Amino acid sequence: MRVSEGVPRGRFAELYHPEMFSEGEEVIVFTRDEFNRTYSSLGEQIAHINRTYLRLDRDEDWKLIGYWPRILERVHILDLNMDQIYKNQPLQCYLDAYLYPTIHGSDEPAAVSEKEGISISKVSGFDLL
Amino acid sequence: MRYSYGIMDQGKILLYHPQLFLKEDDILILPSEEFQQWHGDLKELIDGLYQINSQSMNKTVEELNLVAGVLGSIVEELEQLFNTVKVSNSHYQYISTMDEDIKKRRENFYSNDMKRCDLRIPVKPEITPALKNLNMMELLEYANQKLSIHRKDFGKFQRKKKE
């Protein structure tokens, strides 16, 4: 499928590869981060089912009763992910994404104690924790 | 997921809902018709997985092999998304009309049995002095029975010895 990245500029969006699309063609626009999450979540669920499939011994049929609901769980997540592409709602796979720490320590001295006159230098957010 | 349709206009895209995107967001632009096609294809395969599940209650390895096969085609579809050379077939589009009941998880028999077991467990009675007494009497009765049996046996043993 023809895909192009771009950046939004007000009402318009500028394309990195405008030659991909013809004039007057209807397109659908996603944010890259969200699409990445959905796409990688799909891949992850499939990999999980595959791992279960490979791990199962072919001679031990009776174990399948236990594995089957687990496989279906993953299929359900696959289905949810596919449904949520066309919904303006938050995704379940947001929880799977790695969250970067948003608190950054500052280099400036944080506080000066009045009695001793010693500055407590470089108290970063992580040191306090 | 935030999405908006748009239309190509003089080398740029006119968004229908530009308020959804922030200035610093990177966006992905795909042709809407082909994307719907792709979405429908994937939905068809996932519905296939549900159909395999609903075929019978007893699962065999054959069904697991079927699931693995369908998963293979899903992976293929996923890879096709970023293949710019491939042109999708627009003559056929799948729209999922599957009943939601098929997708629901059926209750496991094991859990049903466990529920029945749980219901049969009597509520723990409150311990009163009378109940304590009763319990003690039961214990005594039991001990008495055991003792009498033992005495009888001991008597027989002694009689045999005398003979």
GROMACS .gro file of C-alpha atoms in nm:
model
  292
    1MET     CA    1   0.000   0.000   0.000
    2ARG     CA    2   0.118   0.350  -0.067
    3VAL     CA    3   0.219   0.515   0.259
    4SER     CA    4   0.365   0.855   0.329
    5GLU     CA    5   0.468   1.036   0.641
    6GLY     CA    6   0.390   1.398   0.697
    7VAL     CA    7   0.341   1.683   0.940
    8PRO     CA    8   0.022   1.877   1.012
    9ARG     CA    9   0.030   2.247   0.934
   10GLY     CA   10  -0.300   2.390   1.049
   11ARG     CA   11  -0.582   2.281   0.822
   12PHE     CA   12  -0.339   2.124   0.579
   13ALA     CA   13  -0.090   1.843   0.618
   14GLU     CA   14   0.238   1.845   0.431
   15LEU     CA   15   0.362   1.518   0.284
   16TYR     CA   16   0.714   1.387   0.263
   17HIS     CA   17   0.622   1.200  -0.054
   18PRO     CA   18   0.341   1.390  -0.228
   19GLU     CA   19   0.401   1.206  -0.556
   20MET     CA   20   0.249   0.891  -0.403
   21PHE     CA   21  -0.106   1.022  -0.423
   22SER     CA   22  -0.301   1.157  -0.712
   23GLU     CA   23  -0.490   1.485  -0.706
   24GLY     CA   24  -0.831   1.464  -0.538
   25GLU     CA   25  -0.770   1.124  -0.384
   26GLU     CA   26  -0.925   1.054  -0.047
   27VAL     CA   27  -0.679   0.956   0.223
   28ILE     CA   28  -0.693   0.853   0.585
   29VAL     CA   29  -0.457   1.010   0.837
   30PHE     CA   30  -0.331   0.856   1.162
   31THR     CA   31  -0.075   0.974   1.412
   32ARG     CA   32   0.237   0.765   1.371
   33ASP     CA   33   0.278   0.682   1.741
   34GLU     CA   34  -0.071   0.544   1.780
   35PHE     CA   35  -0.054   0.346   1.461
   36ASN     CA   36   0.282   0.207   1.569
   37ARG     CA   37   0.132   0.089   1.898
   38THR     CA   38  -0.156  -0.088   1.730
   39TYR     CA   39   0.062  -0.245   1.464
   40SER     CA   40   0.322  -0.372   1.707
   41SER     CA   41   0.052  -0.497   1.943
   42LEU     CA   42  -0.094  -0.705   1.658
   43GLY     CA   43   0.249  -0.850   1.591
   44GLU     CA   44   0.304  -0.925   1.956
   45GLN     CA   45  -0.022  -1.116   1.998
   46ILE     CA   46   0.055  -1.326   1.691
   47ALA     CA   47   0.405  -1.401   1.817
   48HIS     CA   48   0.257  -1.507   2.149
   49ILE     CA   49   0.016  -1.753   1.989
   50ASN     CA   50   0.296  -1.888   1.771
   51ARG     CA   51   0.513  -1.947   2.074
   52THR     CA   52   0.231  -2.141   2.242
   53TYR     CA   53   0.182  -2.341   1.926
   54LEU     CA   54   0.547  -2.435   1.899
   55ARG     CA   55   0.581  -2.521   2.266
   56LEU     CA   56   0.293  -2.768   2.264
   57ASP     CA   57   0.390  -3.131   2.230
   58ARG     CA   58   0.192  -3.299   1.951
   59ASP     CA   59   0.153  -3.623   2.150
   60GLU     CA   60  -0.012  -3.453   2.443
   61ASP     CA   61  -0.356  -3.365   2.309
   62TRP     CA   62  -0.512  -3.327   2.650
   63LYS     CA   63  -0.298  -3.021   2.724
   64LEU     CA   64  -0.477  -2.836   2.446
   65ILE     CA   65  -0.784  -2.784   2.668
   66GLY     CA   66  -0.573  -2.562   2.889
   67TYR     CA   67  -0.394  -2.379   2.609
   68TRP     CA   68  -0.700  -2.307   2.398
   69PRO     CA   69  -0.854  -2.033   2.618
   70ARG     CA   70  -0.516  -1.860   2.631
   71ILE     CA   71  -0.493  -1.861   2.254
   72LEU     CA   72  -0.846  -1.722   2.230
   73GLU     CA   73  -0.757  -1.446   2.474
   74ARG     CA   74  -0.493  -1.327   2.230
   75VAL     CA   75  -0.733  -1.358   1.938
   76HIS     CA   76  -0.975  -1.137   2.131
   77ILE     CA   77  -0.706  -0.871   2.174
   78LEU     CA   78  -0.630  -0.894   1.801
   79ASP     CA   79  -0.998  -0.833   1.730
   80LEU     CA   80  -1.017  -0.541   1.973
   81ASN     CA   81  -0.714  -0.378   1.815
   82MET     CA   82  -0.861  -0.409   1.469
   83ASP     CA   83  -1.192  -0.261   1.584
   84GLN     CA   84  -1.029   0.032   1.758
   85ILE     CA   85  -0.860   0.156   1.443
   86TYR     CA   86  -1.188   0.314   1.337
   87LYS     CA   87  -1.284   0.445   1.679
   88ASN     CA   88  -1.176   0.774   1.829
   89GLN     CA   89  -1.115   0.608   2.164
   90PRO     CA   90  -0.803   0.526   2.363
   91LEU     CA   91  -0.645   0.190   2.295
   92GLN     CA   92  -0.586  -0.099   2.527
   93CYS     CA   93  -0.235  -0.143   2.392
   94TYR     CA   94  -0.141   0.196   2.541
   95LEU     CA   95  -0.073  -0.002   2.857
   96ASP     CA   96   0.178  -0.225   2.680
   97ALA     CA   97   0.383   0.070   2.559
   98TYR     CA   98   0.696   0.167   2.744
   99LEU     CA   99   0.649   0.498   2.920
  100TYR     CA  100   0.947   0.728   2.933
  101PRO     CA  101   1.002   0.899   3.266
  102THR     CA  102   0.871   1.253   3.231
  103ILE     CA  103   1.043   1.403   3.538
  104HIS     CA  104   1.386   1.541   3.459
  105GLY     CA  105   1.633   1.660   3.721
  106SER     CA  106   1.754   2.016   3.689
  107ASP     CA  107   2.122   2.110   3.700
  108GLU     CA  108   2.064   2.424   3.903
  109PRO     CA  109   2.097   2.415   4.282
  110ALA     CA  110   1.756   2.336   4.420
  111ALA     CA  111   1.769   2.501   4.764
  112VAL     CA  112   2.003   2.693   4.997
  113SER     CA  113   1.981   2.629   5.370
  114GLU     CA  114   1.988   2.960   5.562
  115LYS     CA  115   2.171   2.847   5.875
  116GLU     CA  116   2.471   2.682   5.726
  117GLY     CA  117   2.477   2.858   5.394
  118ILE     CA  118   2.556   2.540   5.208
  119SER     CA  119   2.379   2.491   4.882
  120ILE     CA  120   2.234   2.151   4.818
  121SER     CA  121   2.354   2.110   4.469
  122LYS     CA  122   2.206   1.905   4.197
  123VAL     CA  123   1.908   1.749   4.361
  124SER     CA  124   1.754   1.565   4.077
  125GLY     CA  125   1.405   1.420   4.077
  126PHE     CA  126   1.540   1.067   4.082
  127ASP     CA  127   1.769   1.125   4.382
  128LEU     CA  128   1.472   1.242   4.586
  129LEU     CA  129   1.293   0.921   4.503
  130MET     CA  130  -0.719   0.588   1.787
  131ARG     CA  131  -0.730   0.935   1.641
  132TYR     CA  132  -0.796   0.936   1.271
  133SER     CA  133  -0.918   1.177   1.015
  134TYR     CA  134  -1.006   1.156   0.651
  135GLY     CA  135  -0.855   1.407   0.415
  136ILE     CA  136  -0.832   1.493   0.050
  137MET     CA  137  -0.531   1.560  -0.170
  138ASP     CA  138  -0.528   1.921  -0.283
  139GLN     CA  139  -0.239   2.081  -0.473
  140GLY     CA  140   0.035   1.864  -0.325
  141LYS     CA  141  -0.099   1.900   0.028
  142ILE     CA  142  -0.369   1.724   0.223
  143LEU     CA  143  -0.679   1.906   0.335
  144LEU     CA  144  -0.779   1.744   0.666
  145TYR     CA  145  -1.144   1.699   0.757
  146HIS     CA  146  -1.068   1.704   1.131
  147PRO     CA  147  -0.744   1.900   1.176
  148GLN     CA  148  -0.814   1.962   1.547
  149LEU     CA  149  -0.722   1.600   1.627
  150PHE     CA  150  -0.353   1.646   1.554
  151LEU     CA  151  -0.096   1.842   1.744
  152LYS     CA  152   0.166   2.055   1.573
  153GLU     CA  153   0.451   1.823   1.669
  154ASP     CA  154   0.275   1.496   1.581
  155ASP     CA  155   0.415   1.283   1.303
  156ILE     CA  156   0.136   1.156   1.086
  157LEU     CA  157   0.094   0.861   0.854
  158ILE     CA  158  -0.107   0.903   0.538
  159LEU     CA  159  -0.266   0.607   0.362
  160PRO     CA  160  -0.516   0.584   0.078
  161SER     CA  161  -0.852   0.536   0.254
  162GLU     CA  162  -1.005   0.288   0.010
  163GLU     CA  163  -0.706   0.055   0.011
  164PHE     CA  164  -0.678   0.081   0.387
  165GLN     CA  165  -1.042  -0.021   0.429
  166GLN     CA  166  -0.970  -0.313   0.202
  167TRP     CA  167  -0.676  -0.418   0.414
  168HIS     CA  168  -0.877  -0.378   0.734
  169GLY     CA  169  -1.156  -0.592   0.590
  170ASP     CA  170  -0.911  -0.865   0.488
  171LEU     CA  171  -0.765  -0.883   0.836
  172LYS     CA  172  -1.111  -0.886   0.994
  173GLU     CA  173  -1.205  -1.177   0.770
  174LEU     CA  174  -0.907  -1.378   0.891
  175ILE     CA  175  -0.979  -1.301   1.257
  176ASP     CA  176  -1.344  -1.401   1.209
  177GLY     CA  177  -1.207  -1.723   1.062
  178LEU     CA  178  -1.027  -1.787   1.391
  179TYR     CA  179  -1.356  -1.745   1.580
  180GLN     CA  180  -1.524  -1.985   1.340
  181ILE     CA  181  -1.260  -2.249   1.404
  182ASN     CA  182  -1.326  -2.204   1.774
  183SER     CA  183  -1.703  -2.243   1.741
  184GLN     CA  184  -1.687  -2.560   1.529
  185SER     CA  185  -1.670  -2.808   1.814
  186MET     CA  186  -1.624  -2.820   2.188
  187ASN     CA  187  -1.345  -3.076   2.183
  188LYS     CA  188  -1.033  -2.923   2.042
  189THR     CA  189  -0.782  -3.135   1.859
  190VAL     CA  190  -0.434  -3.065   1.729
  191GLU     CA  191  -0.581  -3.033   1.380
  192GLU     CA  192  -0.771  -2.723   1.483
  193LEU     CA  193  -0.458  -2.578   1.637
  194ASN     CA  194  -0.280  -2.637   1.306
  195LEU     CA  195  -0.563  -2.453   1.130
  196VAL     CA  196  -0.522  -2.159   1.367
  197ALA     CA  197  -0.149  -2.153   1.297
  198GLY     CA  198  -0.221  -2.149   0.924
  199VAL     CA  199  -0.463  -1.856   0.953
  200LEU     CA  200  -0.210  -1.673   1.167
  201GLY     CA  201   0.043  -1.716   0.891
  202SER     CA  202  -0.185  -1.537   0.649
  203ILE     CA  203  -0.248  -1.261   0.906
  204VAL     CA  204   0.127  -1.206   0.932
  205GLU     CA  205   0.145  -1.192   0.554
  206GLU     CA  206  -0.131  -0.929   0.545
  207LEU     CA  207   0.045  -0.724   0.809
  208GLU     CA  208   0.364  -0.726   0.605
  209GLN     CA  209   0.174  -0.626   0.291
  210LEU     CA  210   0.071  -0.297   0.453
  211PHE     CA  211   0.407  -0.135   0.382
  212ASN     CA  212   0.462  -0.297   0.045
  213THR     CA  213   0.427  -0.007  -0.198
  214VAL     CA  214   0.445  -0.225  -0.508
  215LYS     CA  215   0.146  -0.445  -0.430
  216VAL     CA  216  -0.188  -0.316  -0.553
  217SER     CA  217  -0.486  -0.446  -0.359
  218ASN     CA  218  -0.780  -0.608  -0.530
  219SER     CA  219  -1.074  -0.371  -0.507
  220HIS     CA  220  -1.335  -0.609  -0.649
  221TYR     CA  221  -1.397  -0.781  -0.321
  222GLN     CA  222  -1.439  -0.630   0.020
  223TYR     CA  223  -1.525  -0.810   0.340
  224ILE     CA  224  -1.757  -0.645   0.589
  225SER     CA  225  -1.782  -0.832   0.915
  226THR     CA  226  -2.137  -0.937   0.993
  227MET     CA  227  -2.047  -1.199   1.248
  228ASP     CA  228  -2.279  -1.245   1.544
  229GLU     CA  229  -2.126  -1.106   1.864
  230ASP     CA  230  -2.241  -1.417   2.055
  231ILE     CA  231  -1.987  -1.630   1.867
  232LYS     CA  232  -1.709  -1.406   1.992
  233LYS     CA  233  -1.817  -1.435   2.354
  234ARG     CA  234  -1.617  -1.662   2.574
  235ARG     CA  235  -1.802  -1.977   2.670
  236GLU     CA  236  -1.788  -2.091   3.028
  237ASN     CA  237  -1.548  -2.364   3.105
  238PHE     CA  238  -1.691  -2.686   3.244
  239TYR     CA  239  -1.426  -2.695   3.508
  240SER     CA  240  -1.534  -2.362   3.653
  241ASN     CA  241  -1.899  -2.477   3.650
  242ASP     CA  242  -1.811  -2.777   3.862
  243MET     CA  243  -1.613  -2.559   4.097
  244LYS     CA  244  -1.916  -2.335   4.142
  245ARG     CA  245  -2.130  -2.633   4.238
  246CYS     CA  246  -1.868  -2.745   4.488
  247ASP     CA  247  -1.856  -2.398   4.636
  248LEU     CA  248  -2.233  -2.386   4.681
  249ARG     CA  249  -2.236  -2.712   4.879
  250ILE     CA  250  -1.992  -2.590   5.140
  251PRO     CA  251  -2.205  -2.513   5.449
  252VAL     CA  252  -2.177  -2.184   5.627
  253LYS     CA  253  -1.945  -2.205   5.925
  254PRO     CA  254  -2.160  -2.224   6.242
  255GLU     CA  255  -2.108  -1.995   6.538
  256ILE     CA  256  -1.933  -2.174   6.824
  257THR     CA  257  -2.147  -2.165   7.143
  258PRO     CA  258  -2.086  -2.344   7.477
  259ALA     CA  259  -2.369  -2.585   7.397
  260LEU     CA  260  -2.208  -2.670   7.066
  261LYS     CA  261  -1.873  -2.722   7.238
  262ASN     CA  262  -2.038  -2.959   7.483
  263LEU     CA  263  -2.204  -3.149   7.201
  264ASN     CA  264  -1.873  -3.183   7.022
  265MET     CA  265  -1.709  -3.313   7.338
  266MET     CA  266  -1.984  -3.569   7.388
  267GLU     CA  267  -1.943  -3.687   7.029
  268LEU     CA  268  -1.572  -3.732   7.091
  269LEU     CA  269  -1.637  -3.923   7.409
  270GLU     CA  270  -1.888  -4.151   7.237
  271TYR     CA  271  -1.636  -4.224   6.964
  272ALA     CA  272  -1.364  -4.302   7.218
  273ASN     CA  273  -1.602  -4.523   7.411
  274GLN     CA  274  -1.689  -4.722   7.098
  275LYS     CA  275  -1.322  -4.772   7.017
  276LEU     CA  276  -1.247  -4.878   7.373
  277SER     CA  277  -1.532  -5.129   7.387
  278ILE     CA  278  -1.417  -5.290   7.062
  279HIS     CA  279  -1.066  -5.309   7.200
  280ARG     CA  280  -1.194  -5.467   7.523
  281LYS     CA  281  -1.391  -5.728   7.332
  282ASP     CA  282  -1.089  -5.820   7.125
  283PHE     CA  283  -0.869  -5.831   7.434
  284GLY     CA  284  -1.126  -6.062   7.606
  285LYS     CA  285  -1.129  -6.302   7.308
  286PHE     CA  286  -0.751  -6.305   7.307
  287GLN     CA  287  -0.737  -6.391   7.676
  288ARG     CA  288  -1.002  -6.666   7.643
  289LYS     CA  289  -0.803  -6.824   7.361
  290LYS     CA  290  -0.492  -6.816   7.578
  291LYS     CA  291  -0.672  -6.996   7.861
  292GLU     CA  292  -0.798  -7.269   7.628
   0.00000   0.00000   0.00000
